[in-house]
Coordinates of C-alpha atoms in Angstrom, one line a residue:
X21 CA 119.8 87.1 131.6
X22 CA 119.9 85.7 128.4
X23 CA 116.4 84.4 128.7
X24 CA 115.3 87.9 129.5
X25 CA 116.9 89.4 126.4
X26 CA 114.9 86.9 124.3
X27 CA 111.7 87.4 125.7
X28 CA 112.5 91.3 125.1
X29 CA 113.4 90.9 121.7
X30 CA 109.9 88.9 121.1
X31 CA 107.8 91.6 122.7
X32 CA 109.6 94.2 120.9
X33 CA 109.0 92.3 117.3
X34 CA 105.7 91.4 118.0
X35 CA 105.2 95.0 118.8
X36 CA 106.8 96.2 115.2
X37 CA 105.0 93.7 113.9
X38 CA 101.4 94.6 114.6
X39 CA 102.0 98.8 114.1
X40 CA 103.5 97.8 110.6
X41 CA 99.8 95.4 110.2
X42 CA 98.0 98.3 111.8
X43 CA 99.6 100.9 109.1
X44 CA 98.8 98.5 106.6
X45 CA 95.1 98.2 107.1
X46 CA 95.3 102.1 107.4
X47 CA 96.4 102.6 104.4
X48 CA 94.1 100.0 102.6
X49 CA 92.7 101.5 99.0
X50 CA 95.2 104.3 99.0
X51 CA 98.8 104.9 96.9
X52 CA 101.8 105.5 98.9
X53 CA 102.7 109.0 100.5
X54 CA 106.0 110.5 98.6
X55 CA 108.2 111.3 101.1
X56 CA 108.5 115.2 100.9
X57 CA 111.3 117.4 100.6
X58 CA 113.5 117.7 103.1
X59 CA 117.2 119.5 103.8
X60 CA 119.3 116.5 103.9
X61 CA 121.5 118.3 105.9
X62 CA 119.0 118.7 108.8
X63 CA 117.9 114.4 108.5
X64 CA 119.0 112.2 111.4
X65 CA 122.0 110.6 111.2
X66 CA 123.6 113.0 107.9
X67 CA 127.4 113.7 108.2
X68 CA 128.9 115.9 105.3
X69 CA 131.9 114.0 102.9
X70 CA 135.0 114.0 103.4
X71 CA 137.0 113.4 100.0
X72 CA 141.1 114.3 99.1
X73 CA 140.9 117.4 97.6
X74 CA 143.8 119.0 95.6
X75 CA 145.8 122.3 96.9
X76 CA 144.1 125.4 96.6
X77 CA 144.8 127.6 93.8
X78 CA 145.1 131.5 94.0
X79 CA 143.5 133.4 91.1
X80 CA 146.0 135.8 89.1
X81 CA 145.0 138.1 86.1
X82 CA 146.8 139.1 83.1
X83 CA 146.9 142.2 82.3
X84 CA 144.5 143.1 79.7
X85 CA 142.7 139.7 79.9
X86 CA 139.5 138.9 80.5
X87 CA 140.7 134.6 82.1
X88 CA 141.8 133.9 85.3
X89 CA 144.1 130.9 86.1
X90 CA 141.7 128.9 87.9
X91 CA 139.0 129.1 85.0
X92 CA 137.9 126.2 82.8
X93 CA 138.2 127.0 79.5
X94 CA 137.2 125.9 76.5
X95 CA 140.5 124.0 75.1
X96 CA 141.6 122.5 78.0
X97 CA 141.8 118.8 78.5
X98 CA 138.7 117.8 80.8
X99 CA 140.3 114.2 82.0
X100 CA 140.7 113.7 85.4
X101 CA 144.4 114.1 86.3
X102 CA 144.4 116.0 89.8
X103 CA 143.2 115.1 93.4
X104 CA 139.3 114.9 93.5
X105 CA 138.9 115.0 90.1
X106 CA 136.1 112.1 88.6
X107 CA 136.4 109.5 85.9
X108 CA 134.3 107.0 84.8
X109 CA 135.8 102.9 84.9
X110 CA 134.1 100.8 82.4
X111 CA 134.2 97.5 84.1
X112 CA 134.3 94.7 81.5
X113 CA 134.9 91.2 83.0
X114 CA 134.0 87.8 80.6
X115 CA 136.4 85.0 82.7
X116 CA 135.8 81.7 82.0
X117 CA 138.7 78.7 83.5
X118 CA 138.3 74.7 83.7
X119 CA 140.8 72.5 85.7
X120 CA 140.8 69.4 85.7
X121 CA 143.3 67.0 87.9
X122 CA 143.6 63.5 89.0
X123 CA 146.5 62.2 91.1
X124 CA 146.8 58.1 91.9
X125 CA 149.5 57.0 94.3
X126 CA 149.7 53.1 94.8
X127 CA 152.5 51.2 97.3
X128 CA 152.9 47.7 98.5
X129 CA 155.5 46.0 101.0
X130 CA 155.5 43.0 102.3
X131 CA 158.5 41.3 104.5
X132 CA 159.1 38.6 106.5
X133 CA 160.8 37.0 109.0
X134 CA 162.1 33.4 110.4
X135 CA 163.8 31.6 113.1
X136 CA 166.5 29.8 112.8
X137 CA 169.3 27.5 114.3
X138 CA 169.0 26.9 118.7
X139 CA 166.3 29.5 119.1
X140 CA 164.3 27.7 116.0
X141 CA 165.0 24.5 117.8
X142 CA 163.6 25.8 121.2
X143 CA 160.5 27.5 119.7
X144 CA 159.9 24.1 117.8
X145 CA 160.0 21.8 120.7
X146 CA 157.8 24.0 122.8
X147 CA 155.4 24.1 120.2
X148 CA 155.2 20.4 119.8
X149 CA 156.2 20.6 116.5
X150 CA 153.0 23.1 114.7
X151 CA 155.2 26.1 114.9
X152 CA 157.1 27.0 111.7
X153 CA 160.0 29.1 112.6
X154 CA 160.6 30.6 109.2
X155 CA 156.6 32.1 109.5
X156 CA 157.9 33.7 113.3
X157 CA 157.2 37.1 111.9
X158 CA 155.1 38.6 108.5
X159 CA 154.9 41.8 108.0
X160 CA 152.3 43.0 105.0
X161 CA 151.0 47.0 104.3
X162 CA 150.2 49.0 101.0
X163 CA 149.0 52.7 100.6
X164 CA 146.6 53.9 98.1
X165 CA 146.0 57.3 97.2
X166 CA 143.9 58.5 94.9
X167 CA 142.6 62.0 94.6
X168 CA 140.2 63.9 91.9
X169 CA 140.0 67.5 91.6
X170 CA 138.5 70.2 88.6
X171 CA 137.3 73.6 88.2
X172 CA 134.9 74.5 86.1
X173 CA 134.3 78.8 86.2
X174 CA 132.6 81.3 84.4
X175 CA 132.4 85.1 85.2
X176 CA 131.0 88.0 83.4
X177 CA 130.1 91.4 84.3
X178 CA 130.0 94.6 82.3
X179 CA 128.9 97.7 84.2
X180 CA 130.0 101.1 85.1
X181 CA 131.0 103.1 87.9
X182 CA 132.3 106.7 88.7
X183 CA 135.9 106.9 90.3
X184 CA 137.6 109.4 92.7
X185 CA 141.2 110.0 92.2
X186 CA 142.5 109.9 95.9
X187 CA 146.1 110.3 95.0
X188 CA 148.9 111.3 92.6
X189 CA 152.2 109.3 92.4
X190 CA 155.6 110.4 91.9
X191 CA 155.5 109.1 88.2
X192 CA 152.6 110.7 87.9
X193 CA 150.3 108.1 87.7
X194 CA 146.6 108.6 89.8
X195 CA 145.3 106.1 92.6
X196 CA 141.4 106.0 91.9
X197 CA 138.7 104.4 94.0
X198 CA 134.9 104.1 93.3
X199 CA 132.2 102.5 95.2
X200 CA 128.5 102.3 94.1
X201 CA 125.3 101.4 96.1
X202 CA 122.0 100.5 94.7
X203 CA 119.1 99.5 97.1
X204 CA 116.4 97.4 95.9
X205 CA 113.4 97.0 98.2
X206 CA 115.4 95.0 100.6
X207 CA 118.9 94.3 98.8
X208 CA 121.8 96.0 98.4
X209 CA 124.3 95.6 95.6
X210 CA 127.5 97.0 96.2
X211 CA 130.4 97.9 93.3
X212 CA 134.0 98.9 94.6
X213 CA 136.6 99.9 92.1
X214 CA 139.7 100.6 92.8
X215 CA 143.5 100.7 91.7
X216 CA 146.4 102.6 89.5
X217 CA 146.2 104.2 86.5
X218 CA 148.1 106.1 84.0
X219 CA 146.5 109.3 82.7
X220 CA 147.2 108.4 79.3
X221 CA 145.1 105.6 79.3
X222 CA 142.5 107.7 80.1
X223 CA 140.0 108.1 77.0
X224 CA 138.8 111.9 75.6
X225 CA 135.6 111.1 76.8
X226 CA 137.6 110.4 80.8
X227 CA 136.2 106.9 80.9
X228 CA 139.1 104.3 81.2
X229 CA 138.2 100.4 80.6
X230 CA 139.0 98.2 84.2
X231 CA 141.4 96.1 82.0
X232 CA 143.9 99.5 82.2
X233 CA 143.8 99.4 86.0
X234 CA 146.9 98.5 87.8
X235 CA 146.8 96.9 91.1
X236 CA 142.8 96.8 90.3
X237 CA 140.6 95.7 93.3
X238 CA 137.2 95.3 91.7
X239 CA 134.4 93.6 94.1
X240 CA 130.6 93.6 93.3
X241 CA 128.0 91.7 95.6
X242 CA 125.3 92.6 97.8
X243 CA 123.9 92.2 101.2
X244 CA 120.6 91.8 102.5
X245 CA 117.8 89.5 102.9
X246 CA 118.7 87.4 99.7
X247 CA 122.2 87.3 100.5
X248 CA 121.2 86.7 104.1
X249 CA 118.9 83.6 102.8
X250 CA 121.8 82.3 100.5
X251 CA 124.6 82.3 102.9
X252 CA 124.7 79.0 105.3
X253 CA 123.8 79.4 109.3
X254 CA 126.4 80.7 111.4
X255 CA 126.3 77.2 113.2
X256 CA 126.8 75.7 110.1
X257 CA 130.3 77.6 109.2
X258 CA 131.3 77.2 112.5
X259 CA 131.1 73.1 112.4
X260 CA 132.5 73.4 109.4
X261 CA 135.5 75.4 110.4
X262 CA 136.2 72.8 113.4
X263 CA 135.0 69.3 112.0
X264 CA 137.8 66.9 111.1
X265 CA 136.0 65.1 108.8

Protein backbone atom coordinates (compact mmCIF):
# COMPACT_ATOMS: atom_id res chain seq x y z
CA UNK A 1 0.00 0.00 0.00
CA UNK A 2 2.49 2.27 0.88
CA UNK A 3 4.37 1.57 -2.26
CA UNK A 4 1.31 2.37 -4.17
CA UNK A 5 0.77 5.78 -2.62
CA UNK A 6 4.35 6.63 -3.69
CA UNK A 7 4.14 5.64 -7.03
CA UNK A 8 0.79 7.82 -7.12
CA UNK A 9 2.20 10.75 -5.65
CA UNK A 10 5.12 10.54 -8.54
CA UNK A 11 2.69 10.26 -11.35
CA UNK A 12 0.67 12.92 -10.01
CA UNK A 13 3.87 15.45 -9.61
CA UNK A 14 5.29 14.48 -12.71
CA UNK A 15 1.91 15.29 -14.18
CA UNK A 16 1.85 19.02 -12.38
CA UNK A 17 5.07 19.20 -13.36
CA UNK A 18 4.88 19.07 -17.20
CA UNK A 19 1.27 21.24 -17.42
CA UNK A 20 3.15 23.93 -15.35
CA UNK A 21 6.34 23.46 -18.34
CA UNK A 22 3.62 23.25 -20.90
CA UNK A 23 1.97 26.70 -19.56
CA UNK A 24 5.33 28.01 -19.45
CA UNK A 25 6.36 27.48 -23.09
CA UNK A 26 2.74 28.90 -23.83
CA UNK A 27 3.21 31.78 -22.43
CA UNK A 28 6.84 32.41 -23.85
CA UNK A 29 7.28 36.35 -25.01
CA UNK A 30 4.13 37.39 -23.29
CA UNK A 31 3.58 39.53 -19.67
CA UNK A 32 1.47 37.87 -17.17
CA UNK A 33 -2.57 37.81 -17.33
CA UNK A 34 -3.99 40.08 -14.16
CA UNK A 35 -6.21 38.04 -12.55
CA UNK A 36 -9.64 39.94 -13.14
CA UNK A 37 -12.16 40.96 -10.91
CA UNK A 38 -14.03 38.83 -9.12
CA UNK A 39 -16.84 38.84 -6.07
CA UNK A 40 -14.82 37.39 -3.41
CA UNK A 41 -17.78 36.28 -1.92
CA UNK A 42 -18.57 33.86 -4.79
CA UNK A 43 -14.40 32.40 -4.93
CA UNK A 44 -13.91 28.76 -3.68
CA UNK A 45 -13.15 28.27 -0.39
CA UNK A 46 -14.41 32.16 1.00
CA UNK A 47 -16.15 32.16 4.53
CA UNK A 48 -17.34 35.63 5.83
CA UNK A 49 -15.51 36.94 9.41
CA UNK A 50 -16.49 36.37 12.40
CA UNK A 51 -15.15 39.20 14.94
CA UNK A 52 -16.60 40.30 18.79
CA UNK A 53 -18.75 42.90 18.11
CA UNK A 54 -20.05 45.33 20.82
CA UNK A 55 -24.02 45.52 21.78
CA UNK A 56 -26.18 47.08 19.52
CA UNK A 57 -27.15 50.56 20.09
CA UNK A 58 -30.81 51.93 19.41
CA UNK A 59 -30.84 55.43 17.83
CA UNK A 60 -32.82 58.22 19.99
CA UNK A 61 -33.44 61.90 18.92
CA UNK A 62 -33.58 64.98 20.76
CA UNK A 63 -36.09 66.99 20.31
CA UNK A 64 -35.11 69.82 18.11
CA UNK A 65 -31.74 68.23 17.10
CA UNK A 66 -30.50 67.44 14.16
CA UNK A 67 -27.67 64.19 16.03
CA UNK A 68 -28.62 60.93 16.84
CA UNK A 69 -26.86 58.91 19.68
CA UNK A 70 -25.16 56.55 17.55
CA UNK A 71 -23.51 59.33 15.29
CA UNK A 72 -19.79 60.08 15.16
CA UNK A 73 -19.27 63.45 15.74
CA UNK A 74 -16.85 65.69 15.38
CA UNK A 75 -15.52 66.12 19.16
CA UNK A 76 -15.60 62.87 20.18
CA UNK A 77 -12.58 60.87 21.19
CA UNK A 78 -11.81 58.43 18.06
CA UNK A 79 -9.54 55.83 20.29
CA UNK A 80 -10.54 52.48 20.32
CA UNK A 81 -12.21 51.74 23.69
CA UNK A 82 -15.32 49.32 22.82
CA UNK A 83 -15.56 45.75 21.41
CA UNK A 84 -14.47 45.67 17.63
CA UNK A 85 -13.11 48.84 17.72
CA UNK A 86 -9.23 49.02 15.81
CA UNK A 87 -5.97 50.43 17.09
CA UNK A 88 -2.76 50.39 15.75
CA UNK A 89 0.40 48.54 18.07
CA UNK A 90 3.69 50.03 17.30
CA UNK A 91 5.91 47.08 17.92
CA UNK A 92 9.41 48.29 18.95
CA UNK A 93 11.69 45.39 20.17
CA UNK A 94 15.86 46.22 20.35
CA UNK A 95 16.88 43.07 23.01
CA UNK A 96 20.24 42.36 23.23
CA UNK A 97 21.52 39.69 26.54
CA UNK A 98 25.04 37.80 27.06
CA UNK A 99 25.62 35.02 29.72
CA UNK A 100 28.34 33.71 30.34
CA UNK A 101 28.91 30.66 33.06
CA UNK A 102 31.48 28.15 33.96
CA UNK A 103 31.02 25.68 36.79
CA UNK A 104 34.27 23.17 37.91
CA UNK A 105 33.51 20.47 40.41
CA UNK A 106 36.71 18.39 41.46
CA UNK A 107 36.68 15.22 44.23
CA UNK A 108 39.18 12.67 45.27
CA UNK A 109 39.05 9.68 47.81
CA UNK A 110 41.11 7.28 48.36
CA UNK A 111 40.93 4.41 51.32
CA UNK A 112 42.45 1.49 52.24
CA UNK A 113 42.36 -1.51 53.94
CA UNK A 114 44.68 -4.38 55.76
CA UNK A 115 44.72 -7.51 57.45
CA UNK A 116 45.69 -8.11 60.52
CA UNK A 117 46.46 -10.54 63.56
CA UNK A 118 45.30 -14.70 62.81
CA UNK A 119 43.62 -13.95 59.53
CA UNK A 120 46.86 -11.85 58.42
CA UNK A 121 48.83 -14.82 59.60
CA UNK A 122 46.72 -17.36 57.52
CA UNK A 123 46.56 -15.18 54.31
CA UNK A 124 50.46 -14.89 54.78
CA UNK A 125 51.35 -18.44 54.99
CA UNK A 126 49.16 -19.41 52.14
CA UNK A 127 50.71 -16.88 50.09
CA UNK A 128 54.20 -18.15 50.79
CA UNK A 129 55.03 -15.06 52.12
CA UNK A 130 54.40 -12.29 48.75
CA UNK A 131 51.13 -11.31 50.13
CA UNK A 132 51.04 -8.05 52.16
CA UNK A 133 48.11 -8.05 54.47
CA UNK A 134 48.03 -4.37 55.09
CA UNK A 135 47.55 -3.93 50.91
CA UNK A 136 44.34 -6.76 51.32
CA UNK A 137 42.04 -3.98 50.04
CA UNK A 138 42.65 -0.25 48.10
CA UNK A 139 40.11 1.55 47.21
CA UNK A 140 40.88 4.90 44.86
CA UNK A 141 38.03 7.15 42.80
CA UNK A 142 37.80 11.06 41.99
CA UNK A 143 34.99 12.97 40.07
CA UNK A 144 35.53 15.78 37.82
CA UNK A 145 33.05 18.04 36.62
CA UNK A 146 33.41 20.77 34.61
CA UNK A 147 30.87 22.51 32.60
CA UNK A 148 30.79 25.81 30.22
CA UNK A 149 27.81 27.59 29.21
CA UNK A 150 27.03 31.45 27.54
CA UNK A 151 24.50 33.31 25.70
CA UNK A 152 25.20 35.66 23.51
CA UNK A 153 21.55 37.33 21.88
CA UNK A 154 20.52 40.11 19.99
CA UNK A 155 16.86 41.01 18.78
CA UNK A 156 15.41 43.87 17.03
CA UNK A 157 12.29 44.40 15.28
CA UNK A 158 10.29 47.55 14.68
CA UNK A 159 7.07 47.23 12.73
CA UNK A 160 3.47 47.73 12.89
CA UNK A 161 0.29 46.07 13.03
CA UNK A 162 -3.53 46.82 13.33
CA UNK A 163 -5.29 45.32 16.60
CA UNK A 164 -8.87 44.09 17.29
CA UNK A 165 -10.12 44.71 20.74
CA UNK A 166 -11.85 41.32 21.50
CA UNK A 167 -12.78 42.15 25.03
CA UNK A 168 -13.40 44.68 27.80
CA UNK A 169 -12.49 43.95 31.47
CA UNK A 170 -14.14 44.75 34.60
CA UNK A 171 -11.47 47.60 35.28
CA UNK A 172 -12.03 48.61 32.18
CA UNK A 173 -9.04 47.78 30.54
CA UNK A 174 -9.35 46.24 26.56
CA UNK A 175 -7.88 42.61 25.53
CA UNK A 176 -6.52 43.32 21.89
CA UNK A 177 -5.28 40.81 19.31
CA UNK A 178 -3.69 41.46 15.83
CA UNK A 179 -2.32 39.14 13.36
CA UNK A 180 -0.83 40.15 10.01
CA UNK A 181 0.07 38.04 6.87
CA UNK A 182 2.25 38.97 4.07
CA UNK A 183 2.93 36.46 1.15
CA UNK A 184 5.93 36.84 -0.87
CA UNK A 185 6.20 34.57 -3.94
CA UNK A 186 6.45 31.55 -1.84
CA UNK A 187 6.89 32.83 1.86
CA UNK A 188 4.77 33.84 4.38
CA UNK A 189 5.61 36.15 7.23
CA UNK A 190 3.34 36.01 9.90
CA UNK A 191 2.89 39.03 12.87
CA UNK A 192 0.57 38.07 16.03
CA UNK A 193 0.04 40.76 18.65
CA UNK A 194 -1.71 40.30 21.38
CA UNK A 195 -2.34 41.28 25.12
CA UNK A 196 -3.87 43.94 27.81
CA UNK A 197 -4.02 47.34 27.69
CA UNK A 198 -5.22 50.42 29.37
CA UNK A 199 -7.08 52.95 27.31
CA UNK A 200 -5.16 55.67 28.62
CA UNK A 201 -2.09 54.51 27.18
CA UNK A 202 -3.62 54.68 24.11
CA UNK A 203 -2.10 57.74 22.04
CA UNK A 204 -4.57 60.71 20.16
CA UNK A 205 -3.51 59.33 17.14
CA UNK A 206 -5.05 55.36 18.73
CA UNK A 207 -1.60 53.88 18.09
CA UNK A 208 -0.23 52.41 21.43
CA UNK A 209 3.71 51.31 21.52
CA UNK A 210 3.98 47.15 22.32
CA UNK A 211 6.13 48.22 25.47
CA UNK A 212 2.40 49.35 27.06
CA UNK A 213 1.03 45.85 26.44
CA UNK A 214 0.26 43.83 29.42
CA UNK A 215 0.39 40.12 29.30
CA UNK A 216 1.87 40.95 25.56
CA UNK A 217 2.24 37.82 23.24
CA UNK A 218 4.09 39.12 20.27
CA UNK A 219 5.32 36.33 17.63
CA UNK A 220 6.68 37.20 14.04
CA UNK A 221 8.10 34.38 11.72
CA UNK A 222 7.14 32.78 8.59
CA UNK A 223 6.41 29.59 6.91
CA UNK A 224 7.23 28.37 3.61
CA UNK A 225 9.73 27.12 1.38
CA UNK A 226 12.68 29.08 3.19
CA UNK A 227 11.47 28.29 6.47
CA UNK A 228 10.87 24.78 5.15
CA UNK A 229 14.68 24.70 3.74
CA UNK A 230 16.04 26.21 7.18
CA UNK A 231 14.33 23.94 9.57
CA UNK A 232 16.24 20.40 10.04
CA UNK A 233 14.57 16.91 8.61
CA UNK A 234 11.85 15.48 10.55
CA UNK A 235 14.28 12.40 10.94
CA UNK A 236 16.68 14.56 12.23
CA UNK A 237 14.53 16.12 15.24
CA UNK A 238 13.33 12.89 15.87
CA UNK A 239 17.01 11.28 16.69
CA UNK A 240 17.57 14.12 18.29
CA UNK A 241 14.66 13.95 20.65
CA UNK A 242 15.55 10.06 21.55
CA UNK A 243 19.45 9.90 21.32
CA UNK A 244 21.15 9.66 24.71
CA UNK A 245 24.18 11.01 23.68
Amino acid sequence: MNILKIATILTLAASLGACNTMDRLANVGQAPVLTTIQDPTAMAGYQPVRMPMPEPMADTYQANSLYRTSARGFFKDERAHRIGDILTVVVTIDDSAKINNQTQRSRNSTNSAGMGGLFGAAVDGIGGGSFDPKAAIDLTSGVKDTGNGSVNRSEALETSVAAVVTQVLPNGNLVIEGRQEVRVNFEVRDLIVAGIVRPSDIQANNTIPSTKIAEARISYGGRGQITDVQQPRYGQQVLDAILPF
